Every structure is written in structure tokens, then in C-alpha cells.
mmCIF file of C-alpha atoms in Angstrom:
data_model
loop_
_atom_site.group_PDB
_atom_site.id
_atom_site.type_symbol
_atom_site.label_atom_id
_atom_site.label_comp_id
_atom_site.label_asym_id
_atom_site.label_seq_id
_atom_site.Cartn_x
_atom_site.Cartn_y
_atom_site.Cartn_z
ATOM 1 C CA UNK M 1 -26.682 -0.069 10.120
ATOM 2 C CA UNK M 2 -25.140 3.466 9.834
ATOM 3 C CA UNK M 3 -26.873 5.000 7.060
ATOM 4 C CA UNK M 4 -24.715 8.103 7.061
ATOM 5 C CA UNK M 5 -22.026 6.033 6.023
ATOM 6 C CA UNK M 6 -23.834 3.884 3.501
ATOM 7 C CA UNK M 7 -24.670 7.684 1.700
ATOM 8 C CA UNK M 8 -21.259 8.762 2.392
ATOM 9 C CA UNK M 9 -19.552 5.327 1.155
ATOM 10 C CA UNK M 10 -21.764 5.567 -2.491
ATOM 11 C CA UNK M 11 -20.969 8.892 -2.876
ATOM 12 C CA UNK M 12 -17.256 8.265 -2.594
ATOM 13 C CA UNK M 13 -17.669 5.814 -5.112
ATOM 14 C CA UNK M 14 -18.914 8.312 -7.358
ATOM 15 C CA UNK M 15 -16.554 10.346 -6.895
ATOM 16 C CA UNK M 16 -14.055 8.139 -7.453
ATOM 17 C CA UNK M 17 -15.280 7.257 -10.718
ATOM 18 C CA UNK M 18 -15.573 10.510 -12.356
ATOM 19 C CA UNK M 19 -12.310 11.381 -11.281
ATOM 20 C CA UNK M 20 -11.056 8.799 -13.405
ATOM 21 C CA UNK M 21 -13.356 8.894 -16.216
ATOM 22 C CA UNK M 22 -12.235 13.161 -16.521
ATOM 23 C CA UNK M 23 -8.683 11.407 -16.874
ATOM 24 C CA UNK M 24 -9.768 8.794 -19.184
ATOM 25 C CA UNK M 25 -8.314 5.927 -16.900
ATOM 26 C CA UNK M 26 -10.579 2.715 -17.868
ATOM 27 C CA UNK M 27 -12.140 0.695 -14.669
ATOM 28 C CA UNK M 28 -11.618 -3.018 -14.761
ATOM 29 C CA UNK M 29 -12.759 -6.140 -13.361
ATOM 30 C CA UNK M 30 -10.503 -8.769 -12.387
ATOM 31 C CA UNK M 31 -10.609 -12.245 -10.617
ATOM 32 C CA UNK M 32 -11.016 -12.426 -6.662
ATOM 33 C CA UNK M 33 -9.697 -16.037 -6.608
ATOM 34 C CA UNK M 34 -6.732 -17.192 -8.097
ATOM 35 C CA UNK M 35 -4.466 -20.259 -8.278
ATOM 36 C CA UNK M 36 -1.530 -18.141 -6.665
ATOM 37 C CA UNK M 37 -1.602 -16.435 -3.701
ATOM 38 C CA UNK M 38 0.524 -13.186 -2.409
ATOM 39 C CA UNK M 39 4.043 -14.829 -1.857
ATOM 40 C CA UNK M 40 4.416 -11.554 0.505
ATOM 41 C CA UNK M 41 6.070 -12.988 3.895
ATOM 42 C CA UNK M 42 4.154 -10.509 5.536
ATOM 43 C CA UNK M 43 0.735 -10.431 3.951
ATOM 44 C CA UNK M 44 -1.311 -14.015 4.507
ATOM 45 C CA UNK M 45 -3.901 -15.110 2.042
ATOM 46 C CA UNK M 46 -7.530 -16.608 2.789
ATOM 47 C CA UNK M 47 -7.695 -20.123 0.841
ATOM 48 C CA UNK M 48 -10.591 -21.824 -0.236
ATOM 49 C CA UNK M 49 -11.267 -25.507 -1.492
ATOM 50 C CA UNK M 50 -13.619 -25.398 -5.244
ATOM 51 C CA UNK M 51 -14.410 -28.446 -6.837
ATOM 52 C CA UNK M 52 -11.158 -27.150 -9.083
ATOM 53 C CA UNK M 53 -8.926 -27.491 -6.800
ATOM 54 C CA UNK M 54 -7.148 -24.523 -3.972
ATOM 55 C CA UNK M 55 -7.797 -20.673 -4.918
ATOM 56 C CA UNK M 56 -6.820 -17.999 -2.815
ATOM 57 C CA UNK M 57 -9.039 -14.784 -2.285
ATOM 58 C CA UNK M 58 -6.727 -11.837 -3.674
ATOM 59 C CA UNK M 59 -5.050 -9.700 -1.430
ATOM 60 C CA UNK M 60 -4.852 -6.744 -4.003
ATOM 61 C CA UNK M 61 -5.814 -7.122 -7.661
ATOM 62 C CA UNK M 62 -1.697 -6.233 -8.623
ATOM 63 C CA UNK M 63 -1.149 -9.315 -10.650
ATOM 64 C CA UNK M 64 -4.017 -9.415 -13.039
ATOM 65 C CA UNK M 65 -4.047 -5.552 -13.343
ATOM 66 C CA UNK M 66 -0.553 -5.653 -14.720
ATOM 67 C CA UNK M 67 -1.340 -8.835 -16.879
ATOM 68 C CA UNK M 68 -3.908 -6.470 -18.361
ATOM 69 C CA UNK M 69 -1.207 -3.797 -18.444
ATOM 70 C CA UNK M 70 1.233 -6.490 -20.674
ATOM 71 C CA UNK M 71 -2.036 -7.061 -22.762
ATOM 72 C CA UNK M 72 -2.321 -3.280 -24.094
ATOM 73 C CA UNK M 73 -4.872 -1.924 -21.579
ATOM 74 C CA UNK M 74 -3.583 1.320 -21.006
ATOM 75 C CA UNK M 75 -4.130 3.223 -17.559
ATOM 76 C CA UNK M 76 -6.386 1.210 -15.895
ATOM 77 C CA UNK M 77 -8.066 1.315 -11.955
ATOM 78 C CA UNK M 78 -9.912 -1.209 -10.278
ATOM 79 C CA UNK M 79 -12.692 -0.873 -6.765
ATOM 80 C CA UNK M 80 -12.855 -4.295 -5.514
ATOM 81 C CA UNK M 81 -12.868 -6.268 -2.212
ATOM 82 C CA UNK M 82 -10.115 -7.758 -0.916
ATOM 83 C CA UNK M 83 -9.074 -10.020 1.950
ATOM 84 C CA UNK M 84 -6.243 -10.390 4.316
ATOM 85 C CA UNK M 85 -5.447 -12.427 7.401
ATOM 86 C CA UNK M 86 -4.947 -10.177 9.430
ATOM 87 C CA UNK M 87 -6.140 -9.420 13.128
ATOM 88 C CA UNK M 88 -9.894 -7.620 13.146
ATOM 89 C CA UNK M 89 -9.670 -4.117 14.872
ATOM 90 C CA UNK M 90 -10.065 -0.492 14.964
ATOM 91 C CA UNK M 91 -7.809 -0.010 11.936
ATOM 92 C CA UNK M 92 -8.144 -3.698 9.848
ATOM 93 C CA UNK M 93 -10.834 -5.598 8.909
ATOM 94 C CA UNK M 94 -9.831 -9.077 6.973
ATOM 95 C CA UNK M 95 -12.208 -7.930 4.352
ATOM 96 C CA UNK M 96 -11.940 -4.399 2.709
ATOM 97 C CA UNK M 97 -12.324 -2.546 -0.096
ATOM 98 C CA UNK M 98 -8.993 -1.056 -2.120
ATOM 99 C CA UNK M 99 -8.882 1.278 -5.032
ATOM 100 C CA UNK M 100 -5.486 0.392 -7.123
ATOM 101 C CA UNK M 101 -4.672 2.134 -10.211
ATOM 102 C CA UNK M 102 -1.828 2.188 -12.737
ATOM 103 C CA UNK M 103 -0.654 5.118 -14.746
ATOM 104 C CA UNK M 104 1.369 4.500 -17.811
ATOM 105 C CA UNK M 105 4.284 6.521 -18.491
ATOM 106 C CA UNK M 106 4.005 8.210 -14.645
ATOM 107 C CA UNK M 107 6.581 8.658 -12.271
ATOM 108 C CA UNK M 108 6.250 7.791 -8.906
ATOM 109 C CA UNK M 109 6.460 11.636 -8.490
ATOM 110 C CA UNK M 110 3.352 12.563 -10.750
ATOM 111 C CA UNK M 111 1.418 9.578 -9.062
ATOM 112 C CA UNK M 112 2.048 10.888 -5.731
ATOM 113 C CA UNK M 113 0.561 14.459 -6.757
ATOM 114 C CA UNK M 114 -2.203 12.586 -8.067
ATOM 115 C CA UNK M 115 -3.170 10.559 -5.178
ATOM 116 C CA UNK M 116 -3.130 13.806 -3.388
ATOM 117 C CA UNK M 117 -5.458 15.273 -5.723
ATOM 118 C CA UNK M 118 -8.008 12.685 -5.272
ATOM 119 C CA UNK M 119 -8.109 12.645 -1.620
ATOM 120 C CA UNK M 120 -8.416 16.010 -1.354
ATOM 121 C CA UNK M 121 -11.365 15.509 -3.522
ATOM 122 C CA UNK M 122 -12.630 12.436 -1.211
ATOM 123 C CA UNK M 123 -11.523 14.098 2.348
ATOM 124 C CA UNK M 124 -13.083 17.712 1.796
ATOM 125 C CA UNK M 125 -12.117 18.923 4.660
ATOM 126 C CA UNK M 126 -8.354 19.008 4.509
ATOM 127 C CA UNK M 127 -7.487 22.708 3.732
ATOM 128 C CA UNK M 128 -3.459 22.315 3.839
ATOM 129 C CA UNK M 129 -1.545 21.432 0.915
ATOM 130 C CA UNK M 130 0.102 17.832 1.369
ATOM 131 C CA UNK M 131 3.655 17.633 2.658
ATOM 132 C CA UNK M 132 6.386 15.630 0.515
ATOM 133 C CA UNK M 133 9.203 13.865 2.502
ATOM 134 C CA UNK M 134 11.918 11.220 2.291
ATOM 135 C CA UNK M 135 11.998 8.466 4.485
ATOM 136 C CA UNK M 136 15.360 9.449 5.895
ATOM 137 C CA UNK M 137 14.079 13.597 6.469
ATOM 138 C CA UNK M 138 11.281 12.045 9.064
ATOM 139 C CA UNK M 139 13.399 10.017 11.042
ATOM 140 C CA UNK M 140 16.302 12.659 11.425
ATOM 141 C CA UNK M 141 13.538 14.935 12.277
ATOM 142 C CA UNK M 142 11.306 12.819 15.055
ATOM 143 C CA UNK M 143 14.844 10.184 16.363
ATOM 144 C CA UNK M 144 17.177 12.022 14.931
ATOM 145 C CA UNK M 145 19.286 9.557 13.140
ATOM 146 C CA UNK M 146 19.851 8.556 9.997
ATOM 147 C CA UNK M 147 17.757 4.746 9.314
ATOM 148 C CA UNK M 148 20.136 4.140 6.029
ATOM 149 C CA UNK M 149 23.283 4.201 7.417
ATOM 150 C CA UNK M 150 22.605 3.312 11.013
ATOM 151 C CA UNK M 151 23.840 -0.061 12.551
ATOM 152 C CA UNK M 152 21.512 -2.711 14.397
ATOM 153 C CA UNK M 153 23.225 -1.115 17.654
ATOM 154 C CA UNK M 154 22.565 2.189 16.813
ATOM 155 C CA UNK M 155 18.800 1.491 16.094
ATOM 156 C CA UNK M 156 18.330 -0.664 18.951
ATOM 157 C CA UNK M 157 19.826 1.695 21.128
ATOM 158 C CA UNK M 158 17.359 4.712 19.460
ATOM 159 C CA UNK M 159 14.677 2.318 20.084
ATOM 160 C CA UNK M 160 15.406 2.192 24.147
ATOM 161 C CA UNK M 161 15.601 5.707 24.466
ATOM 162 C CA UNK M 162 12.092 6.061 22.677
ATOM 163 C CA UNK M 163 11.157 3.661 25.814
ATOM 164 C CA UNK M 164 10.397 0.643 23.392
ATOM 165 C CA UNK M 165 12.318 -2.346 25.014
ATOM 166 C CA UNK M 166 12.346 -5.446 23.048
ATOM 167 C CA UNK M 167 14.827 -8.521 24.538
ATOM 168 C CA UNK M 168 17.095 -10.471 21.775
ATOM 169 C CA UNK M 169 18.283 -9.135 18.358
ATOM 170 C CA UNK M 170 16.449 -8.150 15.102
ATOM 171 C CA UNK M 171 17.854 -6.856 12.024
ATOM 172 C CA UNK M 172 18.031 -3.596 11.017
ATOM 173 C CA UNK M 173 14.710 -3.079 9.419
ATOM 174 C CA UNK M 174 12.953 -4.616 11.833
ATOM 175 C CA UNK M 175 14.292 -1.748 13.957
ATOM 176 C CA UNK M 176 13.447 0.849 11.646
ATOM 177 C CA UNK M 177 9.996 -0.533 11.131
ATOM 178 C CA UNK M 178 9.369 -0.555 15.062
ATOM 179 C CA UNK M 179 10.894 3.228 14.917
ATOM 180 C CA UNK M 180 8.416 3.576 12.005
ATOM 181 C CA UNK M 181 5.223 2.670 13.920
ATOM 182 C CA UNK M 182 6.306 3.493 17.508
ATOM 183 C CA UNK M 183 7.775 7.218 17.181
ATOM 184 C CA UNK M 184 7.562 8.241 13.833
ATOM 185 C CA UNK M 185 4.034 7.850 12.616
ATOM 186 C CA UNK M 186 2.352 9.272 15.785
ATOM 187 C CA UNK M 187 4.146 12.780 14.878
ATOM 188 C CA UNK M 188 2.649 13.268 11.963
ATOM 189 C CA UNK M 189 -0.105 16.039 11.487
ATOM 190 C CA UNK M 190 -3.584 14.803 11.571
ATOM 191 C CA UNK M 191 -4.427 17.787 8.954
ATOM 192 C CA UNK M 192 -2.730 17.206 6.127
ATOM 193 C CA UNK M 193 -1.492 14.627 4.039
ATOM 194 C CA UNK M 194 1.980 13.396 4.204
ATOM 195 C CA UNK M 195 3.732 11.627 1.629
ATOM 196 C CA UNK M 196 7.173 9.327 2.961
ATOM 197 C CA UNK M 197 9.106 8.168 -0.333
ATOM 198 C CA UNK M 198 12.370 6.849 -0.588
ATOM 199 C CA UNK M 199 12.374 3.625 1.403
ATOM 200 C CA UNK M 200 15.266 1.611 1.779
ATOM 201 C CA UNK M 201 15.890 -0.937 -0.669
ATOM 202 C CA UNK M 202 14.692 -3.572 1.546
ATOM 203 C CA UNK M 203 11.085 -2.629 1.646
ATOM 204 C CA UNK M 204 11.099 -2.048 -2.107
ATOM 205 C CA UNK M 205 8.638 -5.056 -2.257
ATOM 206 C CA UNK M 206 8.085 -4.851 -6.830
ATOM 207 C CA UNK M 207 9.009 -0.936 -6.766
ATOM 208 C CA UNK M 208 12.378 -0.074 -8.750
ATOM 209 C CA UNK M 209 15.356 0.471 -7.045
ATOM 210 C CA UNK M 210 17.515 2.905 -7.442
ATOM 211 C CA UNK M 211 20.940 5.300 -5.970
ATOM 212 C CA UNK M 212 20.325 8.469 -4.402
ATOM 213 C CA UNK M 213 23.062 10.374 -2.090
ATOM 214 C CA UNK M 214 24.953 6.670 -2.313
ATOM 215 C CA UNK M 215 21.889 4.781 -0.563
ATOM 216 C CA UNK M 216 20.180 2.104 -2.604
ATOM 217 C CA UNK M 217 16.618 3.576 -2.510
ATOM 218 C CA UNK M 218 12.723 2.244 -3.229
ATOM 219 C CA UNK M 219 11.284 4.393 -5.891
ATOM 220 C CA UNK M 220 8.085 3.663 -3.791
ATOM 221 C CA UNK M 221 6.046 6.358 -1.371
ATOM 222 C CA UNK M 222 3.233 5.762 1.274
ATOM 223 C CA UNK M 223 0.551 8.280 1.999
ATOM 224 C CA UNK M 224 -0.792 9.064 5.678
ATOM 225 C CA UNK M 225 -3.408 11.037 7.456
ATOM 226 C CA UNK M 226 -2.187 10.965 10.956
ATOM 227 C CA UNK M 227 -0.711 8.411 11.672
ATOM 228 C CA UNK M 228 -3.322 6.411 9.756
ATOM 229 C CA UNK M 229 -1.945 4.866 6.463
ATOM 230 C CA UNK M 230 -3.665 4.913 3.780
ATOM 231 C CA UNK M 231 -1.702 4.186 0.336
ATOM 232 C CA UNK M 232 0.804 2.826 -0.867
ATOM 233 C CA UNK M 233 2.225 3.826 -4.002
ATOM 234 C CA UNK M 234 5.392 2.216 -6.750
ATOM 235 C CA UNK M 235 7.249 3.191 -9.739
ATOM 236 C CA UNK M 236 6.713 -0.569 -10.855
ATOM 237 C CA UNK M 237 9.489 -2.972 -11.613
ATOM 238 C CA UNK M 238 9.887 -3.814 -15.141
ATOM 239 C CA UNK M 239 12.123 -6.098 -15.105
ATOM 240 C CA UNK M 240 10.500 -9.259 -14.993
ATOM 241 C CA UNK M 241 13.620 -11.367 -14.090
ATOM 242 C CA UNK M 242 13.921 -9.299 -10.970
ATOM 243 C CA UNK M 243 10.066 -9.863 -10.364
ATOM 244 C CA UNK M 244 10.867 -13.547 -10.557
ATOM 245 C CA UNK M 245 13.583 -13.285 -8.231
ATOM 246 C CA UNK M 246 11.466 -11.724 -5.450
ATOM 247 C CA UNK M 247 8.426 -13.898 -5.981
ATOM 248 C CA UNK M 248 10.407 -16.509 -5.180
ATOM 249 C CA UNK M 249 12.704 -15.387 -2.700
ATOM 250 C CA UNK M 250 9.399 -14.484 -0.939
ATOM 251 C CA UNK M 251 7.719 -17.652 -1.477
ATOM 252 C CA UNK M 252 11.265 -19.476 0.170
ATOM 253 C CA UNK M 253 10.968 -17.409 2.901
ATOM 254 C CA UNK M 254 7.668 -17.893 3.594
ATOM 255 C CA UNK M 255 8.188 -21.680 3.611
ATOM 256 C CA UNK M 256 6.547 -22.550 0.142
ATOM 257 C CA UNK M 257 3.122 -22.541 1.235
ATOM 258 C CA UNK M 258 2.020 -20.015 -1.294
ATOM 259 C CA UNK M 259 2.589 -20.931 -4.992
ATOM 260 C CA UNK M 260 3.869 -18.514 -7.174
ATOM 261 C CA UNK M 261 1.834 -16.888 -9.447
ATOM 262 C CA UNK M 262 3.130 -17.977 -13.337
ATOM 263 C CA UNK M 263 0.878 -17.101 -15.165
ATOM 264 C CA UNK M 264 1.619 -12.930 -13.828
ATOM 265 C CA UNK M 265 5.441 -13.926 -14.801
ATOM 266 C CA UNK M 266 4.902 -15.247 -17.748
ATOM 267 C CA UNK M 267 2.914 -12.375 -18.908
ATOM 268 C CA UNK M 268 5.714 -9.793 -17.749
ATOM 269 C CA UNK M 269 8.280 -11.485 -19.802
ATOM 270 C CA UNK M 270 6.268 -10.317 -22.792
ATOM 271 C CA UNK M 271 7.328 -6.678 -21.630
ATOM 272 C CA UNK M 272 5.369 -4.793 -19.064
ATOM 273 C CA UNK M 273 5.020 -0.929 -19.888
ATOM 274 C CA UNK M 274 6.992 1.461 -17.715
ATOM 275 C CA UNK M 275 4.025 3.096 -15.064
ATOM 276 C CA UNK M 276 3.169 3.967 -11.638
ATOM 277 C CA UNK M 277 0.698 2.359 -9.663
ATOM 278 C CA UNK M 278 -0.762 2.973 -6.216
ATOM 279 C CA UNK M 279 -3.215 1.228 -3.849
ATOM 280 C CA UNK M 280 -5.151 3.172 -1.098
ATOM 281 C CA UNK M 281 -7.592 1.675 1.070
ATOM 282 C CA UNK M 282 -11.208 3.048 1.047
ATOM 283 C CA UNK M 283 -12.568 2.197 4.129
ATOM 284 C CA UNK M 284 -9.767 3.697 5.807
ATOM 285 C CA UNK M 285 -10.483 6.653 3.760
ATOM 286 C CA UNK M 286 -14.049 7.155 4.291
ATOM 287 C CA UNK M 287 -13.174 7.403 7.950
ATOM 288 C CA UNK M 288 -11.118 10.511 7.310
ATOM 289 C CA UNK M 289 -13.757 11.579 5.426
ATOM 290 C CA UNK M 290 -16.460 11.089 8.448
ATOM 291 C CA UNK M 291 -13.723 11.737 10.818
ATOM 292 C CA UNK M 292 -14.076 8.777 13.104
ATOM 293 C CA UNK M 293 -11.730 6.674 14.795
ATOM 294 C CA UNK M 294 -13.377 2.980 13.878
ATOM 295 C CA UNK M 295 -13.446 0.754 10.522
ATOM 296 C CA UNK M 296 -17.027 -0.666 11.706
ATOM 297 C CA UNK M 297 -18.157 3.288 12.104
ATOM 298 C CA UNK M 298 -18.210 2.428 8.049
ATOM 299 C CA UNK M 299 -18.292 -0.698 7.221
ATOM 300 C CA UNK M 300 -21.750 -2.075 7.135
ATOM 301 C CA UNK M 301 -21.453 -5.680 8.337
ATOM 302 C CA UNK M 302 -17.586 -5.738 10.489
ATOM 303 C CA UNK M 303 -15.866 -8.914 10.361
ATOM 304 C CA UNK M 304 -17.667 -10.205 13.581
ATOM 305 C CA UNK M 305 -20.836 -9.942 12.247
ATOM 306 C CA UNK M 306 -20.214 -10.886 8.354
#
């Protein structure tokens, strides 16, 4: 048991709270199993067998936040646990905890200053202002080449000359995530916050999507400390026959093993309000905050012990 981090953890929390109550944002409890799962190709739920039948242990409390939204809520943020499948390390731990809030009437813009304001509150000792940048400005900067327009050949070839050598083909963003993780991430500053928005329109996930410069362009933005991500942050999609369609898309792709989650469509076909909403992940931030370089240097019981 690290104690320091227990203390440190709680008053987080805290923290956390009164920042919200100041801004008269409501906190909210919400399910932690569900009938549905995240149809997400690249997220993978835990399942679990109850005398009613499969649930799945959320992966982020998105859908019944924004049912709550529908229902006349107003802002709203939630502190729960949540639980992924994916591999125990340094960095991820299958179960963590996730702050997710929604801000009606945001942009994606005001939302990002916000999230800045609160970690500055939560990581005390970052003294620069946060830097704002697209998606496209980092990779000219750190590959120098433009991920929107670029060809499969183009980011392949970028790719080998970064010294990452990966045998067969991949589509494009496949490329540009490897780029991502592999020479773009590990050059950014480790003491201050940087904000990447504008995503292609691939990786726009339930953000809106919109033209800038002639791209197609997620109104969407991630936050990092390092190289460390620890947010991730939408001007939510509205429309909810284009959250249908990428529900199920998703859930094709995936092979139908997840069902989709009705009763969250249903509800946004009675109109859900236009708002920003983020996620950012706590234990990731309370290492920041202790500056250390392990999830179980915070987390009292890791994964392998739980």
C-alpha cells in the first residue's frame, strides 16, 4: 500500500468535485453493467453472466450520461470505474477510474480550455500555459508531411524513414496512427499540456464532422502530458441517425459480438442537446500529479493483485 497516493488520490477527488460544484455541473451515478456493450472495434468489453441474462461492465459511462442529457439533466459529470480488455502495464490497467463530463451549449473549443483549467488545478506543478494544435500542424512539424492528404505510399514510406518497418499493407490511418504513437507523441514536451484537435474524419468515433481548408475534419481533441494521453474530448454528434449508422457499422465490423445499445438510440431520437463532452483518465492523471512513471505507483490493488 502507498499511502502517499491513497492521500494524494482523495484529495484529487476533492478537488475535482468543487471544481464542478463552483460551475454548477451536477455529479451523477450511472449503471456499470449494461445489456450493450461498446460496439468500438477497438475497445473490448468485460462480460459477465447474472441470473438476467449477459451484461457487460461499461467501458465509459457515454451512453447513459447522454440518455440523462436527452432526459433534461443539464451539464452533468460522472467519477466512476471502468473496465477495458486491454493488456495490464505501465500505462493500462483493465480497471480504472475516468472522469467524463458534458457541457451543454460548449464548443469543443471552450471544453478544451476547460479541461486545461482543471488539470492545471489537479497537476500543480505545470507552470506553462497549454499549447493548442491541429492534428495536421504536429505531423508537418515532427515527419513533415501532411497525414490528410498523404497516400498509403507516402505514409508507409514516412514510416521507413522513421525506422518503423512493418511487412504487407495497411490503410492509411493505420499509418498515421503508427506515425502517431511511434514519432509524434514522443516529441511532445513533458511540461506542458498539449491539446491535438482536428482529427481526420476517420477517427471521429460520435464527434461531429465537419470541412476545414477542404479536409473533412473531427470536431474532437485529445489532451497529453508527454507523450502520456490523458483525455479525450468531442463536440458530440447530434444527429442520432448518424449515431445509428456508426453503432452499427462498428458492431459489423467487429463481427456482431457486441449488441448495440437501443435503448441509448432510442433516447437520442428524442433530440439530444447540442454539448461538449470529454473523458480523462484519473489514474493516469494522478501520476502526473506524483510524477511517476507506473499506474500501480497509484493504484492501490494493480490488476495482478485485484
Amino acid at each position: 500500500m502507498n499511502l502517499t497516493a491513497l492521500q494524494e488520490r482523495a484529495s484529487l477527488n476533492h478537488q475535482v468535485r468543487v471544481f464542478f460544484a463552483e460551475r454548477k455541473v451536477l455529479e451523477v451515478e450511472t449503471p456499470a453493467l449494461s445489456q450493450a456493450g461498446n460496439t468500438d472495434p477497438f475497445i473490448d468489453s468485460f462480460s459477465v453472466n447474472t441470473p438476467a441474462g449477459l451484461r457487460y461492465l461499461h467501458t465509459s459511462p457515454e451512453y447513459p450520461m447522454k440518455r440523462l442529457l436527452v432526459a433534461g439533466s443539464g451539464d452533468i459529470y460522472q467519477l466512476c470505474k471502468v473496465w477495458r480488455r486491454d493488456e495490464s502495464g505501465k500505462r493500462h490497467n483493465p480497471e480504472f477510474t475516468l472522469l467524463e463530463w458534458y457541457r451543454l451549449g460548449f464548443t469543443w473549443r471552450q471544453l478544451m480550455q476547460e479541461v486545461a483549467d482543471l488539470l492545471h488545478i489537479l497537476i500543480p506543478h505545470l507552470q506553462k500555459p497549454p499549447r493548442f494544435c491541429s492534428y495536421r500542424e504536429l505531423f508537418l512539424e515532427t515527419v513533415q508531411l501532411d497525414p490528410h492528404v498523404a497516400t498509403e505510399a507516402e505514409l508507409s514510406a514516412c514510416a521507413r524513414a522513421h525506422a518503423i518497418n512493418i511487412d504487407g499493407d495497411m490503410p492509411a490511418q493505420a499509418w498515421r496512427d503508427l506515425l502517431l504513437t511511434h514519432c509524434v507523441e514522443p516529441q511532445l514536451p513533458t511540461d506542458q499540456l498539449t491539446f491535438v484537435y482536428h482529427y481526420p474524419a476517420s477517427q471521429s468515433a460520435l464527434a461531429k464532422v465537419d470541412t476545414f481548408d477542404g479536409q473533412r475534419l473531427a470536431e474532437r481533441f485529445e489532451v497529453y502530458l508527454g507523450a502520456l494521453e490523458l483525455g479525450n474530448g468531442y463536440q458530440e454528434q447530434t444527429d442520432s441517425a448518424q449515431n445509428r449508422l456508426i453503432l452499427v457499422e462498428d458492431a459489423h465490423t467487429r463481427g456482431n459480438d457486441i449488441p448495440v445499445d437501443e435503448r441509448f438510440l432510442a433516447a437520442l431520437e428524442q433530440g439530444l442537446p447540442e454539448c461538449a463532452g470529454v473523458a480523462v483518465g484519473i489514474d493516469r492523471i494522478l501520476m502526473c500529479r506524483m510524477q511517476v512513471n507506473d499506474l500501480k505507483q497509484v493504484i492501490a490493488f494493480p490488476w495482478e493483485v485485484a
